[in-house]
mmCIF file of C-alpha atoms in Angstrom:
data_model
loop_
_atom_site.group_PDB
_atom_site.id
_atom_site.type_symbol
_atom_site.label_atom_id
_atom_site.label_comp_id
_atom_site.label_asym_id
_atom_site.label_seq_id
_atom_site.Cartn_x
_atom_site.Cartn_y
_atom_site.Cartn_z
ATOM 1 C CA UNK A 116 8.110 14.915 16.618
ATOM 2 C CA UNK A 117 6.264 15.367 19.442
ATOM 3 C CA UNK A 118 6.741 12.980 22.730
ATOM 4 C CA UNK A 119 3.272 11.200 22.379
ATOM 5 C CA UNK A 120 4.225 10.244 18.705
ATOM 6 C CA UNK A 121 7.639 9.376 19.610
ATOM 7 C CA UNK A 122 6.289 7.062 22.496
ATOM 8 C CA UNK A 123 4.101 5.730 20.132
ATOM 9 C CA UNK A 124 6.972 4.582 17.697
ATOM 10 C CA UNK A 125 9.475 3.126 20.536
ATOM 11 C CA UNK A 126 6.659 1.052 21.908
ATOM 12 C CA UNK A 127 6.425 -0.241 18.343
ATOM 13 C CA UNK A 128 9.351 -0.717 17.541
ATOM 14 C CA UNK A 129 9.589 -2.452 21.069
ATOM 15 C CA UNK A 130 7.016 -5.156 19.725
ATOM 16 C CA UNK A 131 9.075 -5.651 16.291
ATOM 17 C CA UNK A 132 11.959 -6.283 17.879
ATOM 18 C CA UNK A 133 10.272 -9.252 20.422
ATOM 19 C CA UNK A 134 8.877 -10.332 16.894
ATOM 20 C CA UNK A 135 12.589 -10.427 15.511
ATOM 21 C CA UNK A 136 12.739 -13.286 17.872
ATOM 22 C CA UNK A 137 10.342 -15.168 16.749
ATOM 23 C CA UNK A 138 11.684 -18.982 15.655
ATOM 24 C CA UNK A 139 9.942 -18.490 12.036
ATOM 25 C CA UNK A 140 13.001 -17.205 10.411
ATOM 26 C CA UNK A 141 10.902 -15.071 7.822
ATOM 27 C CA UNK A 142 9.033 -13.826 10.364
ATOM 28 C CA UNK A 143 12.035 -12.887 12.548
ATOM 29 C CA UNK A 144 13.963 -11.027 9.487
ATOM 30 C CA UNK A 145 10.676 -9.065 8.823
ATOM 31 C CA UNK A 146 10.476 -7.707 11.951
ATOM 32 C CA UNK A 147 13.843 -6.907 12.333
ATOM 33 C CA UNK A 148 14.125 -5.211 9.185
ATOM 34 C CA UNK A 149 10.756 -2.791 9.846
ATOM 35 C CA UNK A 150 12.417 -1.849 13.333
ATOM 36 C CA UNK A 151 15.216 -1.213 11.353
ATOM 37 C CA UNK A 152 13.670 1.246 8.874
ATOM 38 C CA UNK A 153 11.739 2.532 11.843
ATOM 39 C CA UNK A 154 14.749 3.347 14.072
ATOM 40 C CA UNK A 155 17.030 5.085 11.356
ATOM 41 C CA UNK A 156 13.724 6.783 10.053
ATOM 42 C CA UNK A 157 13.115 8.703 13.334
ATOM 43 C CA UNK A 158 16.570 9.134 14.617
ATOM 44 C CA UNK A 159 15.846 6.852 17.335
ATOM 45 C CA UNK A 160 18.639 4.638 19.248
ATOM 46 C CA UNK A 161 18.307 1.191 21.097
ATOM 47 C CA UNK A 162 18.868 2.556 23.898
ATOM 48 C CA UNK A 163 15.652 4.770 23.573
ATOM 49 C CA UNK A 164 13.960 1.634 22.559
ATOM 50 C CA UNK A 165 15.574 0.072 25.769
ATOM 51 C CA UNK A 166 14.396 3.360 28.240
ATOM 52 C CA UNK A 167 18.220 3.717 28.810
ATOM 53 C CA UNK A 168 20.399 6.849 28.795
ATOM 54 C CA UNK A 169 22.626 6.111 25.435
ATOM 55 C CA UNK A 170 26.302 6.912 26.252
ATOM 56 C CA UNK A 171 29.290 6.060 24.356
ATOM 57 C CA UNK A 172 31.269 3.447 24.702
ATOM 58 C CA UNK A 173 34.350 1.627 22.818
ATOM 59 C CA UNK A 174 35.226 -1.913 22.262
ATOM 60 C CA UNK A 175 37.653 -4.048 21.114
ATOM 61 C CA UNK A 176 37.018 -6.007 18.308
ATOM 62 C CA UNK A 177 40.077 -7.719 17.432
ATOM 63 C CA UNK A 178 43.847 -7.833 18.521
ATOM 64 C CA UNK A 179 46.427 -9.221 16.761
ATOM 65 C CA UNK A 180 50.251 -9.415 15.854
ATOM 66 C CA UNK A 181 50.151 -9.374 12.294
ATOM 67 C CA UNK A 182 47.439 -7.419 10.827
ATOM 68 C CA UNK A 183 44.956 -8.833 8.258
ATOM 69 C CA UNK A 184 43.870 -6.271 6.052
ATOM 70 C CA UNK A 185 40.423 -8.022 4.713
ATOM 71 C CA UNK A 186 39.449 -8.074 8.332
ATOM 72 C CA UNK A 187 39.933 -4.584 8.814
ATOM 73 C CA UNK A 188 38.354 -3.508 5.883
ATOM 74 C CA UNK A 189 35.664 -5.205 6.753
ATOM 75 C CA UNK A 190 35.483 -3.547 10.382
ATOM 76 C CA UNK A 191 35.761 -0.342 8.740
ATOM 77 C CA UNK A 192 32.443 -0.938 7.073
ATOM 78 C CA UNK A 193 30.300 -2.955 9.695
ATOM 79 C CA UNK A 194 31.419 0.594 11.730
ATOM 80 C CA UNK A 195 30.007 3.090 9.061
ATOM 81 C CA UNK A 196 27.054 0.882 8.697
ATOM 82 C CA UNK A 197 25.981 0.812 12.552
ATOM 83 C CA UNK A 198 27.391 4.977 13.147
ATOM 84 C CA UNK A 199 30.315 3.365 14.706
ATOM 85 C CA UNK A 200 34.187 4.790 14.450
ATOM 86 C CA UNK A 201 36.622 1.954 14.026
ATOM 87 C CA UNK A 202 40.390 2.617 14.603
ATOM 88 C CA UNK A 203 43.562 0.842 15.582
ATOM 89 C CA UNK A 204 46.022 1.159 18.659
ATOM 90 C CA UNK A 205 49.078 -0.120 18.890
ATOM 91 C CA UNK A 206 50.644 -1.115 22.212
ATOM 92 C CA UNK A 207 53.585 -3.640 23.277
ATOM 93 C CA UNK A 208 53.909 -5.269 19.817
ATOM 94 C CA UNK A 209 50.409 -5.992 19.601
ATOM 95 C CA UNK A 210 47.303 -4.237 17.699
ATOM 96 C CA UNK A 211 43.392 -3.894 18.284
ATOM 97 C CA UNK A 212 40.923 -3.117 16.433
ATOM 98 C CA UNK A 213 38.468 -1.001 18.342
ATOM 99 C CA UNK A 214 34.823 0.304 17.523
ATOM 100 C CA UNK A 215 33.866 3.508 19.146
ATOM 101 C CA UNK A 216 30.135 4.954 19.300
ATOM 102 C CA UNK A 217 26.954 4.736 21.000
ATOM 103 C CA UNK A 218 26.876 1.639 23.296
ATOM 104 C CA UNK A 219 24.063 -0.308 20.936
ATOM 105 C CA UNK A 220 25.550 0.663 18.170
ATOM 106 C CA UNK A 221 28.983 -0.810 19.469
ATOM 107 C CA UNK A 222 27.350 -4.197 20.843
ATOM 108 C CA UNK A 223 25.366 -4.730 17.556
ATOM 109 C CA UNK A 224 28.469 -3.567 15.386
ATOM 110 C CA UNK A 225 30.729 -6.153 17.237
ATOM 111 C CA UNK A 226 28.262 -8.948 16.590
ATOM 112 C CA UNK A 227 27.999 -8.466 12.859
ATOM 113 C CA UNK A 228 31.185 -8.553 12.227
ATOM 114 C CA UNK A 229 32.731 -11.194 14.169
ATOM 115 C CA UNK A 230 29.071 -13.191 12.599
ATOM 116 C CA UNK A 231 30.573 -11.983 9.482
ATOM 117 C CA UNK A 232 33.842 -12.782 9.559
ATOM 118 C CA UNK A 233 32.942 -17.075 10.452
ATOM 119 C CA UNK A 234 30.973 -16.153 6.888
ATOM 120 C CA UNK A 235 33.961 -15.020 4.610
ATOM 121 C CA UNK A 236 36.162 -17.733 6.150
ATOM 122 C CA UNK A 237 33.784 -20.426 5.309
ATOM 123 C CA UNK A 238 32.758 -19.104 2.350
ATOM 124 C CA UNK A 239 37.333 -19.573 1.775
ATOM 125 C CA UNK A 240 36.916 -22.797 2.437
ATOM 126 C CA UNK A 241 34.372 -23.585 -0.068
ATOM 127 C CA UNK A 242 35.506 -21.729 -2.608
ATOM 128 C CA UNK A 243 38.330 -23.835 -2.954
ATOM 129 C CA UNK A 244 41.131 -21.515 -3.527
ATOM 130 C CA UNK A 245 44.424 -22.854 -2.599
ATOM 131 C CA UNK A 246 47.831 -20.442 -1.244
ATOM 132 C CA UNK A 247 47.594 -18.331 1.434
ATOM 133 C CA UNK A 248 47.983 -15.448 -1.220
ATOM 134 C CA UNK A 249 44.523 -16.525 -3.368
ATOM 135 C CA UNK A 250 42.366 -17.059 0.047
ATOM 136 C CA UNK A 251 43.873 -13.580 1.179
ATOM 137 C CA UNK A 252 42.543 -11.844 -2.097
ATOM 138 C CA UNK A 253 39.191 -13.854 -2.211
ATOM 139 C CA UNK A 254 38.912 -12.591 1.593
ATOM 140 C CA UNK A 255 39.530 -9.260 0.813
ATOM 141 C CA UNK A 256 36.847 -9.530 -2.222
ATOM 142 C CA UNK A 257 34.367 -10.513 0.057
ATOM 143 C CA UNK A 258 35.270 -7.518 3.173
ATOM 144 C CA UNK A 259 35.071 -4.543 0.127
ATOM 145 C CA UNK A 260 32.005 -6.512 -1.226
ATOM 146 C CA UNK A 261 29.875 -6.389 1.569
ATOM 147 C CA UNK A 262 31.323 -2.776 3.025
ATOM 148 C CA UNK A 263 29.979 -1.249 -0.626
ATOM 149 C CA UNK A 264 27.249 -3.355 -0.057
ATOM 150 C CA UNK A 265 26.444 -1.646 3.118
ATOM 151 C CA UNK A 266 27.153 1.327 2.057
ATOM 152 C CA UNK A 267 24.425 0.668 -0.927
ATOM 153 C CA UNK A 268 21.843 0.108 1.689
ATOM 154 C CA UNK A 269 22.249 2.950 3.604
ATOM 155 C CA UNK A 270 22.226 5.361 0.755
ATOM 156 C CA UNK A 271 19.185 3.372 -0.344
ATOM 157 C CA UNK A 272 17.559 4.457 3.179
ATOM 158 C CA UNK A 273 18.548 7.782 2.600
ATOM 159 C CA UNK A 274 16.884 7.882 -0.938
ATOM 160 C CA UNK A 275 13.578 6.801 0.637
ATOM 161 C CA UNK A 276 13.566 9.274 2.961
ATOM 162 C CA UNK A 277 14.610 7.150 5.713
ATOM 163 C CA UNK A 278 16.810 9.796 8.160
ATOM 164 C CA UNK A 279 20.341 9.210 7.603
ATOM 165 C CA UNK A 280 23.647 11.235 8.118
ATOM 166 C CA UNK A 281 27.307 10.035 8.706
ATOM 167 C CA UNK A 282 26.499 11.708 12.273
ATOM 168 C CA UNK A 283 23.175 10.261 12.967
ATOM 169 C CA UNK A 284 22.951 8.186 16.250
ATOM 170 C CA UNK A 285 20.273 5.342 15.140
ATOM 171 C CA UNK A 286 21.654 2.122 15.727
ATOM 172 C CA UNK A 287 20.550 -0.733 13.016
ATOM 173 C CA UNK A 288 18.589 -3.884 14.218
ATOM 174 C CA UNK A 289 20.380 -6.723 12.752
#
């Protein structure tokens, strides 16, 4: 692509994403979803969008003692769906969960999934499960659900000739 048509794009995508914040809600989710298509299309990053040098960066999402396995699961796909790495480290008795990737893709991978973990606890409390054991299993229902669900999207960009690799750098517009 040359750098007139790629200019042309960012600037675009610029104006779809000050349109994502729009207080119509349909409005909003349109726009965000066309930047969307339009950054993993062209292999282009937020931080192109932002006229920023993209490094990498890592963050922690979670610590904890005791590990919860739906929660992790879950990380594992909100990673692979923004080109994220997630991995654990273990230090003085204590875990973390920690996202690695480009520094958009980090920020926005972070956000989903702490916006998605208040979702599959609520969505415990309504479904009126009782036992620590049955909440645990409908938790971890939900976390594979929406990682295959992910997962199904991307492909589905892939299918429609949308760029996408395992290794590709576009960050996702949530």
């Amino acid at each position: 692509m040359i750098n007139k048509d790629k200019t042309e794009i960012i600037n675009k995508i610029r104006k779809l994403l000050a349109l994502s914040d729009s207080p119509n809600e349909n409005e909003a989710i349109v726009a965000a979803q066309k930047a969307n298509e339009l950054l993993v299309k062209y292999n282009i990053s937020l931080g192109d969008v932002h006229s920023s040098e993209s490094t990498f960066s890592k963050q922690v999402v979670y610590v904890y003692k005791k590990a919860t396995s739906w929660k992790g699961q879950l990380c594992a796909g909100v990673a692979f769906f923004n080109f994220c790495v997630a991995y654990e480290c273990r230090f003085d008795g204590l875990s973390a969960t920690i996202l690695y990737g480009r520094d958009a893709n980090v920020i926005t991978g972070k956000l989903q999934w702490e916006y998605l973990v208040d979702v599959v606890e609520k969505l415990t409390v309504k479904s009126g499960f009782q036992g620590l054991s049955a909440k645990n299993a409908f938790r971890m229902g939900c976390a594979v659900r929406i990682a295959n669900r992910m997962r199904v999207l991307l492909e589905a960009q892939g299918k429609s000739g949308i760029c996408f690799e395992e290794n590709s750098i576009s960050a996702l517009a949530v």
